[in-house]
Amino acid sequence: MKILIGLINGMISGATPILLAALGGAYTYYAGVFNIAMEGMLLTGAFFAVLGSYYTGSWLIGVLLAVAGALLLSLIFILFAVVLKTDEFVTGIALNLFAVGATTYMLRKIFSVKGVFSNPAIQPIPSIRLPLIENIPLVGEILSGQNLMVWVAVVATLLTYYLIFQTRFGLRLRAAGYNPARLDSSGVPSNRMRALSLLSCGVLCGLGGAFLSLGYVNLFAENMSAGRGWISLAAIILVNGNPLGIALISLLFGFSDGLGLLLQGYRVPAQFTAMVPYVATLIALYFYAARKRRLKSA
Amino acid sequence: MRQKLFNALIGILIALLLGAILLLLQGYDPLATYESLFRYSLFGYYPFATTLRNAVPLVLPGLSAAIAFASGVVNLGQPGQLVMGALFATVGGLYLDLPPGLMIPVLALLAMLGGMLWAGIAALLRRLFDMSEFIVTLMLNMIADYFTAWAITAPFKDPAAFSPMTPQINPNGWLPKWGEFNTMILFMLAAVILAWFIFNRWKAGYEWRITGQNVLFARLGGCNINRNFVAVMLVTGALAGLAGGLVVMGGPHRFIRGLGANYAWDGVMIAIVANNGLIATFLYGLFFSAIQTGALGMELITNVPNEISQVLQALLVLVIVASREYLNTAVEQLAARRRAREART
């Protein structure tokens, strides 16, 4: 029982940063931007969250700063990929490396440490206790005590779904990806929709990064996003950008994250358990490819 | 050609200017910083030898990425292929005992085999199950990272060391030095020449390039797309793997934690900046290596943390690529306007 609850809780906290980043990527996916900068945005968000939380003692300011930091990366992306028409792939890779370099540099410059900065003065994002529900066995133990950012991710999933499929904004967003020339000729600049999608991506990745450094753990480590941005990209591709599908896939990755921690209890070397989410991605990709092939031959 | 050179120089100049503004904002003296950055990387016997040596793990993955991208293969697995190559060379160096003349080529081949194996997995998954090599190679990078981390903490760990690392490899496998010039440079030069020759002069390279430009045309022309795909994956994997092997054989002579550093990703960036040209990749590799090498000397003299070199690199990549595409469209626009004016008169 305890193992099950631990596994589910591990799944939820493992899924949250991937879910937030992937939702951000969904906006750009629909707007037809090949955006691979989620990794860098997560990392930047994580750094600025710690920066804000450490200096002001308020996790809220940390989160806001994280969003601002990730938005800065979005703006650079917009400047190069949308305004100057630089290749999106190039921009993404350069931004990811920029994020690694800049956060390492600032870690050294501002906190005078190399590798990891952890300090009791960093205020974590609080967990939410649900007074009545927490008494229900099993369900209560899972629903109550989750990090605030987990609930933000849930809201973000529904909101993203609503925005993309039920609003005029969403329609234009999808049109920008589907047929930009048509959108341009109907009076809505497709570049504006692309820029908006990147800004949305920045906000969500900033939140995801803040969860990484103020929720998942309470510190900043060099390159702590550890491929989560890439996994979120895989998640988007696997479900063709559908927000609800993304939530499901993220939970699957979160589960493999939790499974890895569980396997460590059975004396499997830590390095192998850490591989589990990446292997899970490969397996998911296998099923995706198989389905696509079936559809093609049918 | 002259246009290309001009674009590159403009890009570099703008990037360095932006970097100077960044330095100024932080209260450093940009001129002194750049001066020491290049003094400690290019001017002088020892700095130049070090720059050449540090260029090896940048240029080889760069060549790998350039060949792959130009052939339409999205191999982003250079980081994983590099550490697997390094691991293969290390294990070979631990258990083999041959005379140096034989040992060094064997270890280099082993390193290439390691990279090929890791790239081969991705190629196999693509061929058998149609799984996109883009995501597969990315995931294999992470898996290779953890796999090598395990290999140097458990089975091949140096019992005398406190942190995860293997023992030193057999000294017969160490790359000799001529003064300050490490012979790994020769491997790099050979790889550049060979790669250029294969890619630009051989039939195989021609088929790869054509496939990269237009798959349909290549198929109609009789190229075996699938076989070429696997071949490109294996060759590019071998190049990245070789880089890892050379790092072990020329540097610490053992696999230490963090051996792969950011080499392979820097290599990918270099290939992109070079627009997948092989000679350009080589030159940009030297340039980026100069920045990384000089950064250490710069830190000693000017107190600017050497991590600024990473920021500077990303800036260079973005600005060079952006200015290239921007200038190209600007030139095209000018030409189109002139044609329009001529048509009117």
XYZ file of C-alpha atoms in Angstrom:
643
model
C 0.000 0.000 0.000
C 2.675 2.381 1.083
C 4.720 1.454 -1.977
C 1.752 2.137 -4.230
C 1.150 5.572 -2.730
C 4.843 6.345 -2.943
C 4.861 5.244 -6.563
C 1.862 7.393 -7.442
C 3.255 10.430 -5.656
C 6.591 9.904 -7.374
C 4.740 9.642 -10.663
C 2.918 12.922 -10.114
C 5.950 14.951 -9.114
C 8.025 13.375 -11.882
C 5.342 14.205 -14.433
C 4.748 17.836 -13.433
C 7.818 19.556 -14.975
C 7.520 17.467 -18.150
C 3.808 18.221 -18.386
C 4.287 21.973 -17.968
C 7.081 22.110 -20.532
C 5.188 19.911 -22.971
C 2.049 22.052 -22.678
C 4.176 25.060 -23.524
C 5.561 23.168 -26.472
C 2.025 22.282 -27.577
C 1.287 25.952 -28.316
C 4.326 26.205 -30.547
C 3.554 22.802 -32.069
C 0.141 24.016 -33.198
C 1.539 27.350 -34.355
C 4.001 25.519 -36.582
C 7.156 26.519 -34.752
C 9.734 23.769 -34.466
C 10.617 24.659 -30.901
C 13.262 22.614 -29.127
C 14.204 25.298 -26.609
C 12.084 23.847 -23.785
C 15.181 22.342 -22.236
C 16.863 25.719 -21.974
C 13.695 27.453 -20.789
C 13.229 24.905 -17.999
C 16.814 25.382 -16.890
C 16.574 29.169 -16.975
C 13.308 29.027 -15.051
C 14.871 26.780 -12.426
C 17.771 29.171 -11.949
C 15.713 32.336 -11.665
C 13.282 30.642 -9.285
C 16.131 29.935 -6.871
C 17.533 33.418 -7.399
C 14.232 35.112 -6.567
C 13.350 32.829 -3.716
C 16.784 33.107 -2.098
C 17.055 36.882 -2.200
C 13.488 37.840 -1.360
C 12.535 34.872 0.800
C 9.312 34.586 -1.153
C 8.634 31.598 -3.352
C 6.057 33.614 -5.245
C 8.649 36.119 -6.405
C 10.846 33.144 -7.272
C 8.131 31.750 -9.499
C 7.487 35.130 -11.110
C 11.176 35.612 -11.775
C 11.356 32.100 -13.236
C 8.594 32.993 -15.675
C 10.373 36.251 -16.517
C 13.641 34.388 -17.137
C 12.026 31.846 -19.438
C 10.184 34.656 -21.213
C 13.498 36.331 -21.883
C 14.572 33.184 -23.725
C 11.269 33.247 -25.620
C 11.956 36.815 -26.676
C 15.390 35.883 -27.990
C 13.789 32.981 -29.843
C 11.218 35.345 -31.339
C 13.885 37.851 -32.323
C 15.954 35.269 -34.171
C 13.457 32.722 -35.475
C 10.411 34.911 -36.159
C 11.850 38.350 -36.899
C 15.214 37.509 -38.449
C 14.026 34.169 -39.927
C 16.916 32.166 -38.541
C 16.398 28.424 -38.723
C 14.260 27.344 -35.750
C 16.292 24.248 -35.074
C 19.509 26.275 -34.933
C 17.929 28.882 -32.692
C 16.660 26.183 -30.347
C 19.979 24.384 -30.027
C 21.892 27.627 -29.558
C 19.413 28.794 -26.910
C 19.712 25.518 -25.009
C 23.468 25.896 -24.922
C 23.109 29.564 -24.062
C 20.927 28.589 -21.107
C 23.493 26.088 -19.843
C 26.305 28.612 -20.225
C 24.427 31.565 -18.800
C 23.090 29.735 -15.738
C 26.510 28.236 -14.997
C 28.052 31.671 -15.406
C 25.515 33.359 -13.153
C 25.775 30.562 -10.594
C 29.458 31.334 -10.364
C 29.079 35.108 -10.553
C 26.118 35.599 -8.193
C 26.391 32.701 -5.753
C 30.134 32.069 -6.134
C 29.682 28.303 -6.319
C 30.298 25.671 -8.948
C 27.950 22.760 -9.495
C 25.204 23.030 -6.897
C 23.710 25.891 -4.916
C 21.574 24.870 -1.981
C 20.767 27.043 0.977
C 18.142 26.913 3.731
C 17.131 30.464 2.770
C 15.607 29.199 -0.477
C 11.857 29.160 0.115
C 10.207 26.135 -1.530
C 6.805 26.283 -3.200
C 4.325 25.133 -0.523
C 2.325 21.956 -0.652
C -1.442 22.142 -0.447
C -3.245 20.213 2.261
C -6.887 19.525 1.630
C -8.512 19.479 5.098
C -11.448 17.123 4.570
C -10.248 15.038 1.698
C -6.999 14.108 3.388
C -8.901 11.781 5.736
C -10.124 9.556 2.921
C -7.781 6.587 2.702
C -5.656 6.236 -0.457
C -7.362 9.015 -2.439
C -6.803 11.534 0.337
C -3.201 10.540 0.784
C -2.588 11.180 -2.891
C -4.686 14.296 -3.482
C -3.691 16.088 -0.315
C -0.172 17.309 0.268
C 0.677 17.779 -3.394
C 2.795 20.720 -4.384
C 0.924 23.822 -5.472
C 2.609 23.602 -8.873
C 1.026 20.173 -9.433
C -2.405 21.807 -9.293
C -1.175 24.616 -11.519
C -0.181 21.961 -14.036
C -3.637 20.382 -13.869
C -5.284 23.760 -14.443
C -2.812 24.532 -17.213
C -3.703 21.288 -18.996
C -7.414 22.079 -19.037
C -6.826 25.723 -19.870
C -4.518 24.832 -22.739
C -7.053 22.386 -24.111
C -9.784 25.004 -23.895
C -7.646 27.784 -25.377
C -6.411 25.765 -28.317
C -9.659 24.087 -29.314
C -12.461 26.358 -28.107
C -11.352 29.950 -28.605
C -10.680 32.279 -31.488
C -7.100 32.566 -30.291
C -6.720 28.795 -30.587
C -8.229 28.731 -34.039
C -5.806 31.378 -35.254
C -2.945 29.592 -33.529
C -3.712 26.374 -35.344
C -4.218 28.242 -38.592
C -0.728 29.722 -38.233
C 0.645 26.206 -38.253
C -1.752 24.779 -40.801
C -1.720 27.445 -43.462
C 0.170 30.620 -42.545
C -0.352 32.284 -45.919
C -4.125 31.906 -45.610
C -4.043 33.350 -42.101
C -1.928 36.285 -43.274
C -4.325 37.033 -46.099
C -7.293 36.993 -43.738
C -5.744 39.842 -41.793
C -4.082 38.096 -38.880
C -0.290 38.134 -39.086
C 0.879 34.543 -38.614
C 4.124 35.870 -37.178
C 2.172 37.402 -34.322
C 0.567 34.043 -33.554
C 3.988 32.379 -33.635
C 5.367 34.965 -31.234
C 2.371 34.521 -28.915
C 2.817 30.753 -28.943
C 6.462 31.155 -27.961
C 5.535 33.515 -25.142
C 2.988 31.001 -23.833
C 5.695 28.375 -24.013
C 7.992 30.627 -21.995
C 5.422 31.119 -19.246
C 4.707 27.393 -18.884
C 8.367 26.363 -19.061
C 9.155 28.990 -16.442
C 6.561 27.413 -14.146
C 7.974 23.977 -14.863
C 11.490 25.166 -14.112
C 10.327 26.754 -10.875
C 8.836 23.424 -9.840
C 12.137 21.685 -10.596
C 14.207 23.872 -8.301
C 11.613 24.888 -5.673
C 9.314 21.880 -5.567
C 10.901 18.688 -6.833
C 14.087 19.543 -4.931
C 15.094 22.725 -3.171
C 18.331 23.719 -4.864
C 19.836 24.639 -8.197
C 22.305 22.312 -9.894
C 24.136 22.889 -13.158
C 22.138 21.480 -16.065
C 19.460 20.244 -13.670
C 16.787 20.019 -16.369
C 18.585 16.787 -17.376
C 16.852 16.148 -20.682
C 13.303 16.793 -19.413
C 12.807 19.367 -22.155
C 13.721 16.733 -24.730
C 11.360 14.229 -23.154
C 8.594 16.812 -23.277
C 9.328 17.275 -26.970
C 8.968 13.524 -27.426
C 5.682 13.636 -25.515
C 4.319 16.326 -27.839
C 5.308 14.431 -30.962
C 3.880 11.145 -29.660
C 0.366 12.550 -29.214
C 0.446 15.152 -32.005
C 0.238 17.980 -29.485
C -3.091 17.115 -27.870
C -2.947 18.562 -24.305
C -4.903 15.685 -22.744
C -2.676 13.159 -24.476
C 0.331 15.080 -23.265
C -0.938 14.811 -19.699
C -1.296 11.061 -20.087
C 2.154 10.605 -21.594
C 3.732 12.834 -18.951
C 2.184 10.673 -16.243
C 3.677 7.655 -17.977
C 7.118 9.246 -17.876
C 6.528 10.306 -14.287
C 5.636 6.717 -13.499
C 8.894 5.460 -14.955
C 10.663 8.099 -12.864
C 8.965 6.755 -9.733
C 9.603 3.188 -10.852
C 13.301 3.979 -11.087
C 13.324 5.166 -7.481
C 11.471 2.022 -6.441
C 13.910 -0.259 -8.275
C 16.750 1.342 -6.378
C 15.298 -0.348 -3.298
C 15.949 -3.703 -4.991
C 19.662 -2.976 -5.346
C 19.531 -2.119 -9.025
C 22.387 0.380 -9.592
C 21.169 3.990 -9.486
C 22.528 4.667 -12.968
C 20.264 2.020 -14.466
C 17.163 3.179 -12.643
C 17.841 6.705 -13.882
C 17.722 5.364 -17.453
C 14.146 4.152 -17.092
C 12.351 7.323 -18.325
C 14.522 7.489 -21.434
C 13.962 3.819 -22.207
C 10.247 4.408 -21.640
C 10.395 7.189 -24.228
C 11.945 4.787 -26.720
C 9.229 2.213 -26.029
C 6.513 4.839 -26.441
C 8.148 5.906 -29.690
C 8.049 2.303 -30.887
C 4.281 2.119 -30.383
C 3.825 5.512 -31.998
C 5.788 4.419 -35.068
C 3.931 1.113 -35.241
C 0.555 2.877 -35.107
C 1.595 5.338 -37.763
C 2.695 2.516 -40.025
C -0.628 0.701 -39.534
C -2.539 3.866 -40.385
C -0.472 4.353 -43.486
C -0.990 0.814 -44.760
C -4.726 0.796 -43.964
C 32.897 32.035 -51.662
C 33.871 35.641 -51.007
C 30.265 36.361 -50.058
C 30.376 33.494 -47.528
C 33.592 34.735 -45.981
C 32.232 38.252 -45.791
C 29.017 37.066 -44.118
C 30.964 35.021 -41.579
C 33.253 37.934 -40.705
C 30.305 40.297 -40.293
C 28.589 37.768 -38.040
C 31.663 37.267 -35.884
C 32.172 41.014 -35.602
C 28.588 41.691 -34.518
C 28.715 38.836 -32.010
C 31.970 40.093 -30.505
C 30.472 43.581 -30.291
C 27.410 42.257 -28.468
C 29.715 40.286 -26.198
C 31.672 43.461 -25.499
C 28.457 45.235 -24.497
C 27.636 42.346 -22.147
C 31.098 42.616 -20.601
C 30.789 46.392 -20.268
C 27.434 46.035 -18.505
C 29.114 43.827 -15.919
C 31.892 46.320 -15.385
C 34.681 44.509 -17.198
C 37.006 46.000 -19.763
C 36.036 44.326 -23.038
C 39.227 45.190 -24.918
C 41.507 43.771 -22.251
C 39.259 40.710 -21.996
C 39.336 39.960 -25.709
C 43.035 40.726 -25.850
C 43.840 38.155 -23.185
C 41.281 35.725 -24.628
C 43.128 35.549 -27.929
C 46.619 36.025 -26.510
C 46.183 32.862 -24.459
C 44.815 30.837 -27.337
C 46.497 31.840 -30.581
C 49.637 33.881 -30.064
C 52.508 31.802 -28.880
C 53.758 28.273 -29.165
C 52.138 26.748 -26.112
C 48.735 28.485 -26.427
C 48.432 27.564 -30.093
C 49.348 23.919 -29.462
C 46.722 23.779 -26.722
C 44.082 25.341 -28.954
C 44.797 22.784 -31.685
C 44.613 19.981 -29.170
C 41.355 21.207 -27.652
C 39.897 21.533 -31.123
C 40.012 17.747 -31.638
C 36.895 16.843 -29.592
C 35.030 19.763 -31.185
C 35.971 19.204 -34.817
C 35.313 15.457 -34.947
C 31.728 15.575 -33.600
C 31.317 18.675 -35.754
C 32.277 16.694 -38.861
C 29.926 13.962 -37.728
C 27.008 16.380 -37.412
C 27.858 18.181 -40.655
C 27.948 14.963 -42.703
C 24.757 13.706 -41.071
C 22.784 16.935 -41.537
C 23.990 17.456 -45.095
C 22.859 13.902 -45.891
C 19.423 14.479 -44.421
C 20.097 12.305 -41.381
C 19.190 13.890 -38.052
C 21.875 12.247 -35.967
C 21.971 14.221 -32.715
C 23.578 11.349 -30.871
C 27.135 12.664 -30.955
C 27.306 13.103 -27.142
C 26.347 9.480 -26.547
C 28.515 8.177 -29.360
C 31.465 10.153 -28.025
C 31.304 8.734 -24.492
C 30.693 5.205 -25.793
C 33.758 5.543 -28.010
C 35.729 6.769 -25.028
C 34.527 3.829 -22.955
C 35.432 1.287 -25.642
C 38.923 2.760 -26.037
C 39.411 2.829 -22.262
C 38.357 -0.781 -21.763
C 40.573 -1.845 -24.664
C 43.439 0.108 -23.142
C 42.941 -1.576 -19.795
C 42.968 -5.166 -21.034
C 45.085 -5.165 -24.197
C 48.858 -5.145 -24.231
C 50.320 -4.537 -27.665
C 53.332 -2.569 -28.886
C 52.479 1.156 -29.297
C 52.544 0.986 -33.085
C 49.688 -1.491 -32.976
C 48.018 -0.455 -29.745
C 47.171 3.102 -30.799
C 45.420 2.187 -34.060
C 43.586 -0.654 -32.333
C 42.307 1.654 -29.595
C 41.274 4.265 -32.162
C 39.395 1.570 -34.062
C 37.755 0.395 -30.865
C 36.628 3.964 -30.157
C 35.139 4.197 -33.629
C 33.453 0.840 -33.073
C 31.897 2.124 -29.849
C 30.476 5.166 -31.602
C 29.288 3.059 -34.521
C 27.573 0.623 -32.203
C 25.672 3.396 -30.438
C 24.698 5.054 -33.715
C 23.918 1.624 -35.132
C 21.232 1.060 -32.505
C 19.460 4.199 -33.668
C 19.904 3.184 -37.312
C 18.510 -0.262 -36.575
C 15.474 1.105 -34.740
C 14.781 3.394 -37.668
C 15.139 0.641 -40.247
C 13.198 -2.025 -38.363
C 10.469 -0.014 -36.677
C 10.540 3.325 -38.484
C 11.368 5.139 -35.235
C 12.603 8.700 -35.888
C 16.361 8.861 -35.323
C 15.983 12.414 -34.007
C 14.361 11.421 -30.713
C 16.049 8.018 -30.511
C 19.558 9.466 -30.652
C 18.634 12.107 -28.062
C 17.376 9.454 -25.665
C 20.394 7.245 -26.369
C 22.584 10.182 -25.303
C 21.070 10.152 -21.841
C 21.255 6.369 -21.656
C 24.923 6.369 -22.723
C 25.621 9.006 -20.086
C 24.233 6.845 -17.308
C 25.712 3.663 -18.756
C 29.248 5.053 -18.775
C 28.695 6.547 -15.324
C 27.837 3.046 -14.137
C 30.773 1.485 -15.978
C 33.274 3.711 -14.189
C 31.672 3.321 -10.757
C 31.174 -0.439 -10.766
C 32.978 -2.809 -13.142
C 35.958 -0.737 -14.298
C 36.489 1.521 -11.299
C 40.017 2.232 -10.154
C 40.086 0.640 -6.681
C 42.601 3.238 -5.520
C 40.486 6.249 -6.560
C 37.948 7.968 -4.351
C 35.717 9.276 -7.106
C 34.381 7.278 -10.067
C 37.131 6.802 -12.652
C 38.893 3.922 -14.339
C 42.573 3.112 -13.805
C 45.000 4.523 -16.352
C 45.191 2.659 -19.615
C 48.296 0.803 -20.760
C 51.007 3.416 -21.517
C 51.485 1.802 -24.923
C 48.113 3.284 -25.844
C 49.057 6.843 -24.862
C 49.308 9.190 -27.777
C 52.870 10.499 -28.062
C 53.644 14.209 -27.924
C 56.073 16.236 -29.991
C 56.955 19.034 -27.689
C 53.584 20.531 -26.922
C 51.917 19.144 -30.029
C 49.857 16.122 -29.128
C 49.585 13.583 -31.952
C 45.806 13.540 -31.593
C 45.959 16.563 -33.887
C 47.198 14.269 -36.668
C 44.157 12.047 -36.253
C 41.934 15.109 -36.520
C 43.660 16.358 -39.681
C 43.486 12.885 -41.227
C 39.788 12.669 -40.386
C 39.081 16.087 -41.892
C 40.897 15.235 -45.121
C 39.412 11.760 -45.389
C 35.903 12.968 -44.615
C 36.201 15.760 -47.157
C 37.479 13.340 -49.758
C 34.730 10.776 -49.162
C 32.012 13.378 -48.981
C 33.022 15.516 -51.926
C 34.883 13.194 -54.271
C 33.542 9.685 -53.819
C 30.405 8.214 -55.263
C 29.105 7.328 -51.803
C 29.494 10.903 -50.619
C 27.777 12.182 -53.733
C 24.815 9.904 -53.094
C 24.613 11.086 -49.466
C 24.682 14.733 -50.467
C 22.050 14.257 -53.150
C 19.836 12.370 -50.701
C 20.197 15.255 -48.283
C 19.108 17.745 -50.896
C 16.301 15.808 -52.536
C 15.334 12.313 -51.454
C 12.988 11.737 -54.353
C 15.583 12.726 -56.934
C 18.137 10.458 -55.286
C 15.754 7.519 -55.253
C 14.759 8.001 -58.878
C 18.429 8.273 -59.755
C 18.974 4.814 -58.324
C 20.444 5.505 -54.893
C 19.707 2.963 -52.213
C 18.243 5.376 -49.641
C 18.044 2.869 -46.815
C 21.559 1.576 -47.224
C 22.896 5.114 -47.443
C 21.027 6.063 -44.278
C 22.640 3.251 -42.325
C 26.041 4.047 -43.827
C 25.799 7.719 -42.843
C 24.700 6.811 -39.316
C 27.636 4.418 -38.908
C 30.222 6.805 -40.363
C 29.041 9.742 -38.279
C 28.872 7.526 -35.199
C 32.452 6.419 -35.825
C 33.635 10.024 -36.117
C 32.029 10.990 -32.813
C 33.330 7.831 -31.163
C 36.851 8.535 -32.384
C 36.710 11.909 -30.650
C 35.975 10.195 -27.345
C 38.783 7.675 -27.814
C 41.294 10.411 -28.650
C 40.304 12.414 -25.572
C 41.112 9.392 -23.406
C 44.323 8.443 -25.212
C 45.670 11.970 -25.477
C 44.513 13.482 -22.217
C 43.859 11.902 -18.838
C 44.576 8.358 -20.152
C 41.531 7.148 -18.247
C 37.783 7.609 -18.230
C 36.966 10.199 -15.602
C 33.537 11.505 -14.732
C 32.350 14.294 -17.002
C 34.820 13.272 -19.709
C 32.383 14.071 -22.517
C 31.831 17.611 -21.184
C 29.924 19.691 -23.696
C 32.204 18.722 -26.579
C 29.670 16.984 -28.747
C 26.958 19.632 -28.448
C 29.533 22.292 -29.218
C 30.457 20.186 -32.242
C 26.834 20.120 -33.380
C 26.670 23.899 -33.014
C 29.858 24.296 -35.002
C 28.446 22.176 -37.820
C 25.345 24.351 -37.869
C 27.335 27.570 -37.888
C 29.445 26.163 -40.707
C 26.272 25.405 -42.663
C 27.386 21.756 -42.797
C 30.506 22.526 -44.802
C 33.356 20.257 -43.773
C 36.229 22.705 -44.173
C 34.158 25.440 -42.553
C 33.428 23.059 -39.667
C 37.145 22.556 -39.211
C 37.853 26.308 -39.200
C 34.993 27.175 -36.861
C 36.125 24.290 -34.655
C 39.518 25.944 -34.322
C 37.883 29.301 -33.633
C 35.591 27.958 -30.921
C 38.449 26.005 -29.430
C 40.468 29.232 -29.314
C 37.681 30.890 -27.340
C 37.423 27.990 -24.894
C 41.179 27.705 -24.485
C 41.757 31.422 -24.113
C 38.978 31.711 -21.541
C 41.132 30.016 -18.901
C 43.997 32.454 -19.393
C 41.530 35.310 -19.526
C 40.139 34.347 -16.137
C 43.620 34.489 -14.610
C 44.376 37.944 -15.973
C 41.077 39.788 -15.957
C 38.931 38.037 -13.294
C 36.185 37.458 -15.860
C 34.832 33.952 -15.089
C 35.722 31.543 -17.899
C 32.078 30.425 -18.147
C 31.496 33.624 -20.140
C 33.035 31.720 -23.050
C 29.913 29.533 -23.203
C 27.706 32.600 -23.364
C 29.946 34.080 -26.033
C 29.750 30.857 -28.056
C 25.972 30.745 -28.056
C 25.927 34.402 -29.033
C 28.322 33.713 -31.908
C 26.179 30.849 -33.165
C 22.959 32.832 -33.138
C 24.407 35.978 -34.655
C 26.480 34.259 -37.335
C 23.570 32.117 -38.504
C 21.064 34.971 -38.300
C 23.296 37.406 -40.154
C 24.044 34.804 -42.811
C 20.386 34.178 -43.545
C 19.532 37.842 -43.207
C 22.313 38.950 -45.542
C 21.447 36.233 -48.050
C 17.840 37.377 -48.262
C 18.995 40.986 -48.399
C 21.272 40.193 -51.344
C 18.458 38.327 -53.073
C 16.097 41.225 -52.476
C 18.570 43.674 -53.977
C 19.016 41.457 -57.024
C 15.259 41.093 -57.428
C 14.747 44.858 -57.186
C 17.418 45.442 -59.796
C 15.818 42.917 -62.127
C 12.471 44.588 -61.614
C 13.937 47.983 -62.473
C 15.583 46.576 -65.611
C 12.332 44.972 -66.673
C 10.545 48.300 -66.351
C 12.989 50.255 -68.539
